[in-house]
Coordinates of C-alpha atoms in Angstrom, one line a residue:
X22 CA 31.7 1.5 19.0
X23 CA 29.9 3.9 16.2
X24 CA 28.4 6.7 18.0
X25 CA 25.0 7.0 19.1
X26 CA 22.2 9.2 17.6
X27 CA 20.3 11.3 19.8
X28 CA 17.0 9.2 20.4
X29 CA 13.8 11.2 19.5
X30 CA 10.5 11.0 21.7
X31 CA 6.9 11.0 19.7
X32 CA 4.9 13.4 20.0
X33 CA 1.3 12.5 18.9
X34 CA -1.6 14.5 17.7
X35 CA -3.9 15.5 20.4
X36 CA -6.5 17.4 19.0
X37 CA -9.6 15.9 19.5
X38 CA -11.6 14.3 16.2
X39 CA -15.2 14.3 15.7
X40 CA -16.6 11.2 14.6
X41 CA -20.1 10.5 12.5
X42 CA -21.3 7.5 15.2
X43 CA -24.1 6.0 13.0
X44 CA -24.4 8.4 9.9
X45 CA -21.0 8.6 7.3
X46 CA -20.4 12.3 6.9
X47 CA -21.4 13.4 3.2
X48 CA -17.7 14.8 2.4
X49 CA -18.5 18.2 -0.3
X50 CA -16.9 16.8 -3.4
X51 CA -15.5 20.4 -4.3
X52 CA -13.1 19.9 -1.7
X53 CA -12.4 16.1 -1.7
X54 CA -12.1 15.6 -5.8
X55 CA -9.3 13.5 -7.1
X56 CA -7.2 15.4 -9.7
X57 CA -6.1 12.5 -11.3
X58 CA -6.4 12.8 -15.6
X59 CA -8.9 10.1 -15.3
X60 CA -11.1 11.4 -12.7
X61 CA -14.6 13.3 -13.2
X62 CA -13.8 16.2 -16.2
X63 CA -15.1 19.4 -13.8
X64 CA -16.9 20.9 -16.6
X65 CA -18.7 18.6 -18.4
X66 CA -19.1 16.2 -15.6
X67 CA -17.8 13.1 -17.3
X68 CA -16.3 10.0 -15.2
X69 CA -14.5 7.5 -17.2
X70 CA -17.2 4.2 -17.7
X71 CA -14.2 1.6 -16.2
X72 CA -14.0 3.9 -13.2
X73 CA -17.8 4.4 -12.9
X74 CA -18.2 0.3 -12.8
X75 CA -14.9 0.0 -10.5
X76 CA -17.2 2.1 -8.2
X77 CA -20.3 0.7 -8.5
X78 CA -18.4 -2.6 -6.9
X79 CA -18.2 -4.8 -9.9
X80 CA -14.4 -5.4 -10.1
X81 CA -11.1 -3.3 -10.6
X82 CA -10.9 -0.9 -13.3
X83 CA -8.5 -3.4 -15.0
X84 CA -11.1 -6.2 -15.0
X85 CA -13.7 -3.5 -16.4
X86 CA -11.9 -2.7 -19.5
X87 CA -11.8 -6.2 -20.1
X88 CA -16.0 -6.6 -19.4
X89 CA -16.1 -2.9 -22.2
X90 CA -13.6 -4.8 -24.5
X91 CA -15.4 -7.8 -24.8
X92 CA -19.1 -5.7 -25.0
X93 CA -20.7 -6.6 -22.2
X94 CA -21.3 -3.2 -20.5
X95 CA -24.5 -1.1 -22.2
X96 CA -24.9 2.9 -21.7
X97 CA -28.2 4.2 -22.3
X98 CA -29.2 0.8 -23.8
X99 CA -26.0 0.7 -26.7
X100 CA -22.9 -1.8 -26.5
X101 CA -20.5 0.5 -25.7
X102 CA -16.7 -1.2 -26.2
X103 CA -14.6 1.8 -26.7
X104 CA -11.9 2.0 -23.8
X105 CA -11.5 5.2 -22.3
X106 CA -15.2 6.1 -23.2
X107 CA -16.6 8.4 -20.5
X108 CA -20.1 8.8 -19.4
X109 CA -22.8 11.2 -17.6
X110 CA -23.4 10.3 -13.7
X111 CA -27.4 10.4 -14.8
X112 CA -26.2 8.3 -17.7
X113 CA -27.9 4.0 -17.4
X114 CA -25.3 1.7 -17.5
X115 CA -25.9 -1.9 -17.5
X116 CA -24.2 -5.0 -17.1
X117 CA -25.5 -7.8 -17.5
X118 CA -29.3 -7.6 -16.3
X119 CA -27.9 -5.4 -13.6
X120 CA -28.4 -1.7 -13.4
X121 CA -25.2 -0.2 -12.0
X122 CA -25.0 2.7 -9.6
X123 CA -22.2 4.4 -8.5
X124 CA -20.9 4.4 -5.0
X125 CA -20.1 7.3 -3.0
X126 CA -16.6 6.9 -1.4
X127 CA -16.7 5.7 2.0
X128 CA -13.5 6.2 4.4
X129 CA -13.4 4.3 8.1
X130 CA -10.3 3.9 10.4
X131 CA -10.4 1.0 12.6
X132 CA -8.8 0.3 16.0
X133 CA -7.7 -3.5 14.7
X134 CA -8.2 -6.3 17.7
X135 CA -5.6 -9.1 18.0
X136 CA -6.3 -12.2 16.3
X137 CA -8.3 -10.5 13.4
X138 CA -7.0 -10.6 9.7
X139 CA -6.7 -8.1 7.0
X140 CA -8.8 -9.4 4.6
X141 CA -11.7 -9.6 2.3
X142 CA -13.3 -12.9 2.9
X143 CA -11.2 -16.1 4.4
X144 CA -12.0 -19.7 3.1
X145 CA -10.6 -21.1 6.6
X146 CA -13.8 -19.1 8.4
X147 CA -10.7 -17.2 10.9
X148 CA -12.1 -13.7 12.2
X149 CA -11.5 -10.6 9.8
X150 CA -11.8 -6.7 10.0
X151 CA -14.8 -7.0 7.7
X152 CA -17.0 -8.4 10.5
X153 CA -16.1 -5.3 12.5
X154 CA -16.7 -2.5 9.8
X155 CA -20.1 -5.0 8.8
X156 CA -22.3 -1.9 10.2
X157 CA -20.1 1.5 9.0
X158 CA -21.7 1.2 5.4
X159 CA -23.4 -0.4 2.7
X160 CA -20.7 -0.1 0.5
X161 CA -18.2 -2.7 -0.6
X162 CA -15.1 -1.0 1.0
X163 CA -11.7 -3.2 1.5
X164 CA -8.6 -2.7 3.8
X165 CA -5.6 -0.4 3.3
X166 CA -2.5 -2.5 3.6
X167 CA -2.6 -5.2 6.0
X168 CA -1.9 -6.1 9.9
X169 CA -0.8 -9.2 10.4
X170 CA -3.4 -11.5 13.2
X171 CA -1.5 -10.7 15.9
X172 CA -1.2 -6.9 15.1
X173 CA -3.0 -4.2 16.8
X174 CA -4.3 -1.0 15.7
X175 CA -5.1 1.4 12.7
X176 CA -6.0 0.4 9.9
X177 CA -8.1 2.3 6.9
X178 CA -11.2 0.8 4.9
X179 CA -11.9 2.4 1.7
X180 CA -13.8 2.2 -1.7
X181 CA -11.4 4.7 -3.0
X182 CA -9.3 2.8 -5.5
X183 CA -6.8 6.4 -5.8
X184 CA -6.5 6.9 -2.2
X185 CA -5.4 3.2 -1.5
X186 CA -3.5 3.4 -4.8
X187 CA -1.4 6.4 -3.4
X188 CA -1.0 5.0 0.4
X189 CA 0.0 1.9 -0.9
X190 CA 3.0 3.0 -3.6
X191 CA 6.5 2.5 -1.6
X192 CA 7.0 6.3 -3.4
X193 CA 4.8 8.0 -1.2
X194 CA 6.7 6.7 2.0
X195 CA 3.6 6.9 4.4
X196 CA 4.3 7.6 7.5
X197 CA 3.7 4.7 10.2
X198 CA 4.4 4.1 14.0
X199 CA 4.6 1.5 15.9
X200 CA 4.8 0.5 19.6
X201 CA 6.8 -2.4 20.1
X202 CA 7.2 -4.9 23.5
X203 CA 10.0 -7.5 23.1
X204 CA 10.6 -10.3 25.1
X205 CA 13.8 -8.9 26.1
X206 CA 15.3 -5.5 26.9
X207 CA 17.2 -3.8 23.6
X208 CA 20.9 -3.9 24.0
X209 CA 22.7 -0.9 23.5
X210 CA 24.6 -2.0 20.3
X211 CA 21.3 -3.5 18.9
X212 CA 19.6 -0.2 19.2
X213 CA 22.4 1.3 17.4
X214 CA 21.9 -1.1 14.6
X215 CA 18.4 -0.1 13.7
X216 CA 19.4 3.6 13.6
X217 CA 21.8 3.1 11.2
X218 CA 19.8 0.9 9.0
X219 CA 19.7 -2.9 8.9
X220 CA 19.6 -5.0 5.9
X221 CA 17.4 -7.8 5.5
X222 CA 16.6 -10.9 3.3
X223 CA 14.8 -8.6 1.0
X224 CA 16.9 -5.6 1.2
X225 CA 18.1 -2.8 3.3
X226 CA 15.5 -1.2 5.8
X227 CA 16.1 1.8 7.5
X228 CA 14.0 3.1 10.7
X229 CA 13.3 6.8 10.9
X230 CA 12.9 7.5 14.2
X231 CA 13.3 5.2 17.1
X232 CA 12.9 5.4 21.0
X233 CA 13.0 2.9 24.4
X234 CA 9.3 4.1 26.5
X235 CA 9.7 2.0 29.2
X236 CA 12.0 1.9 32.5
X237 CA 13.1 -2.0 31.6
X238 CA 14.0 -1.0 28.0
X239 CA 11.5 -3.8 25.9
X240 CA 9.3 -1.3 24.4
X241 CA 10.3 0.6 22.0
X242 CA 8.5 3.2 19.8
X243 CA 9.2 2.9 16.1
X244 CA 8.6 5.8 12.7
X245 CA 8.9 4.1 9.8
X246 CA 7.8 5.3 6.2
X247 CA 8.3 1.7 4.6
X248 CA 5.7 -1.0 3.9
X249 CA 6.8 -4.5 3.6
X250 CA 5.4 -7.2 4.8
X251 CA 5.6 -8.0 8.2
X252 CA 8.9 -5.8 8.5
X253 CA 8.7 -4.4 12.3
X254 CA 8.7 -8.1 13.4
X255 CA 11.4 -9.1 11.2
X256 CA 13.5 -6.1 12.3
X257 CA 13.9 -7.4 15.5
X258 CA 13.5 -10.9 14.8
X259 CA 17.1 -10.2 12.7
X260 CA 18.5 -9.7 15.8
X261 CA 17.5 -12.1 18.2
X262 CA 14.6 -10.6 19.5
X263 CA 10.9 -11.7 20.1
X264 CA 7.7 -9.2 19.3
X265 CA 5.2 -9.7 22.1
X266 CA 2.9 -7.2 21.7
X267 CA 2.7 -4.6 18.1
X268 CA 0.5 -1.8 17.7
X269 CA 0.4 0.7 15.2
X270 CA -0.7 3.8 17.0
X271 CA -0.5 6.2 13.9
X272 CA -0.8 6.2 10.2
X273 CA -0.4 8.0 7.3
X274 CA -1.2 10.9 10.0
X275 CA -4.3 9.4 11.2
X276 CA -4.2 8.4 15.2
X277 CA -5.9 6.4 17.0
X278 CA -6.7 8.9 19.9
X279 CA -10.2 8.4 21.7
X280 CA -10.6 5.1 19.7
X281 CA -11.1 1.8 21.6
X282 CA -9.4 -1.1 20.2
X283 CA -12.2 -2.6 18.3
X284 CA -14.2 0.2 17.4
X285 CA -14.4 2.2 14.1
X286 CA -15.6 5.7 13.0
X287 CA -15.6 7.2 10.2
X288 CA -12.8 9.7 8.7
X289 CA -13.5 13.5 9.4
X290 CA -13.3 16.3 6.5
X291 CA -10.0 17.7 7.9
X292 CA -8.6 14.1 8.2
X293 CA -9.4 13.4 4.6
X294 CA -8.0 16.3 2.8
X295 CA -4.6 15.7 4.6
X296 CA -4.8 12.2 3.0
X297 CA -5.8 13.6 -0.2
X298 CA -2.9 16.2 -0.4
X299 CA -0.5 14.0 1.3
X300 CA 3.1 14.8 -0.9

């Protein structure tokens, strides 16, 4: 039998967060500004016009290049279809008949219920994490990642196309853990199997950090850093096991501490620029 790894405990961030109940906190944009080449020129003020409509809610900076390309977006009353074209945040930019405005970004963690889904809008009328963020803002924000419906626990709601852009990329390895009940206790040889890494239908997986929590060994407490889709279930599912209850109790360094299941607040300062600087 392969040896066994030394098992590592979590320890979770305790610190208590301060959270904007009603009003979103107006984050300073000195300290929260993306340094991304196509974000705001410092000096001159300048945003680029695809990113200034992808803001303003119209559609994904893709989808505005196409709308500049095919001259349908106006800046201070002129057709303006060159791509890469930046304008003033006091500058009038139209599409259509409609005015745009840009948002200000908007960031709100939520405690995700069972039997909600991670999505937009749902043509079969099922529950979604939009009707519990309805009240946070009057932005169009949109979920980071998904929970599956019968998943519990943080998720983020953003407008910030860079942010989700960087949680999302399998590069940046976010860091993710889970709280996992099976229908079964883990058998000695299966727990030795995650640590060492299993390998799935869609390639090898490997668990960072893993550790029984309870007396009768079915729940287990699992760091991960990868983002496939439902891949804590099918972990265990591999080997014979059953999920009965999942909840991710931390995210990209985000907890859910002092955060009812079902309830949101907004992100604080601190919590945002370790997002923004995440490596």
């Amino acid at each position: 039998m392969a040896k066994q790894k030394k098992t590592s405990r979590y320890t979770f961030n305790k610190k208590k967060n301060s959270s904007g109940a009603n009003e979103a906190p107006r984050y300073k944009p000195k300290i929260f500004e993306n340094k991304s080449k196509d974000q705001e020129n410092n000096t001159t003020g300048l945003i680029r016009l695809n990113r200034y409509i992808a803001n303003a809610g119209v559609c994904s900076r893709r989808d505005a290049d196409k709308l500049i390309a095919n001259g349908e977006i106006k800046v201070n009353n002129v057709v303006v279809t060159e791509l890469g074209f930046k304008v003033n945040l006091s500058d009038k930019v139209v599409y259509g008949k409609q005015v745009l405005k840009r948002e200000k970004m908007v960031y709100v963690l939520l405690n995700k219920p069972k039997d909600f889904i991670t999505t937009t809008d749902d043509p079969e009328n099922r529950k979604t994490v939009m009707q519990l963020v309805s009240q946070a803002c009057d932005e169009r924000i949109y979920p980071v990642g998904r929970l599956d419906r019968n998943t519990t626990g943080l998720l983020l709601l953003t407008n910030d196309g860079d942010l989700t852009k960087k949680l999302s990329h399998p590069s940046h390895k976010v860091k993710k853990v889970y709280q996992a009940e099976l229908d079964k206790p883990i058998q000695e040889e299966d727990f030795i199997k995650i640590q060492e890494g299993l390998t799935l239908e869609d390639g090898p997986v490997q668990v960072n950090k893993l550790a029984i929590v309870s007396p009768d060994a079915k729940v287990l407490g699992l760091e991960i850093h990868v983002g496939r889709n439902r891949i804590v279930r099918r972990i265990f599912e591999h080997l014979g096991y059953e999920v009965i209850k999942l909840d991710r109790v931390v995210y990209a360094g985000l907890d859910k501490l002092n955060l009812p299941r079902g309830r949101w607040r907004y992100l604080t300062e601190k919590e945002l620029v370790g997002l923004k600087h995440m490596k």
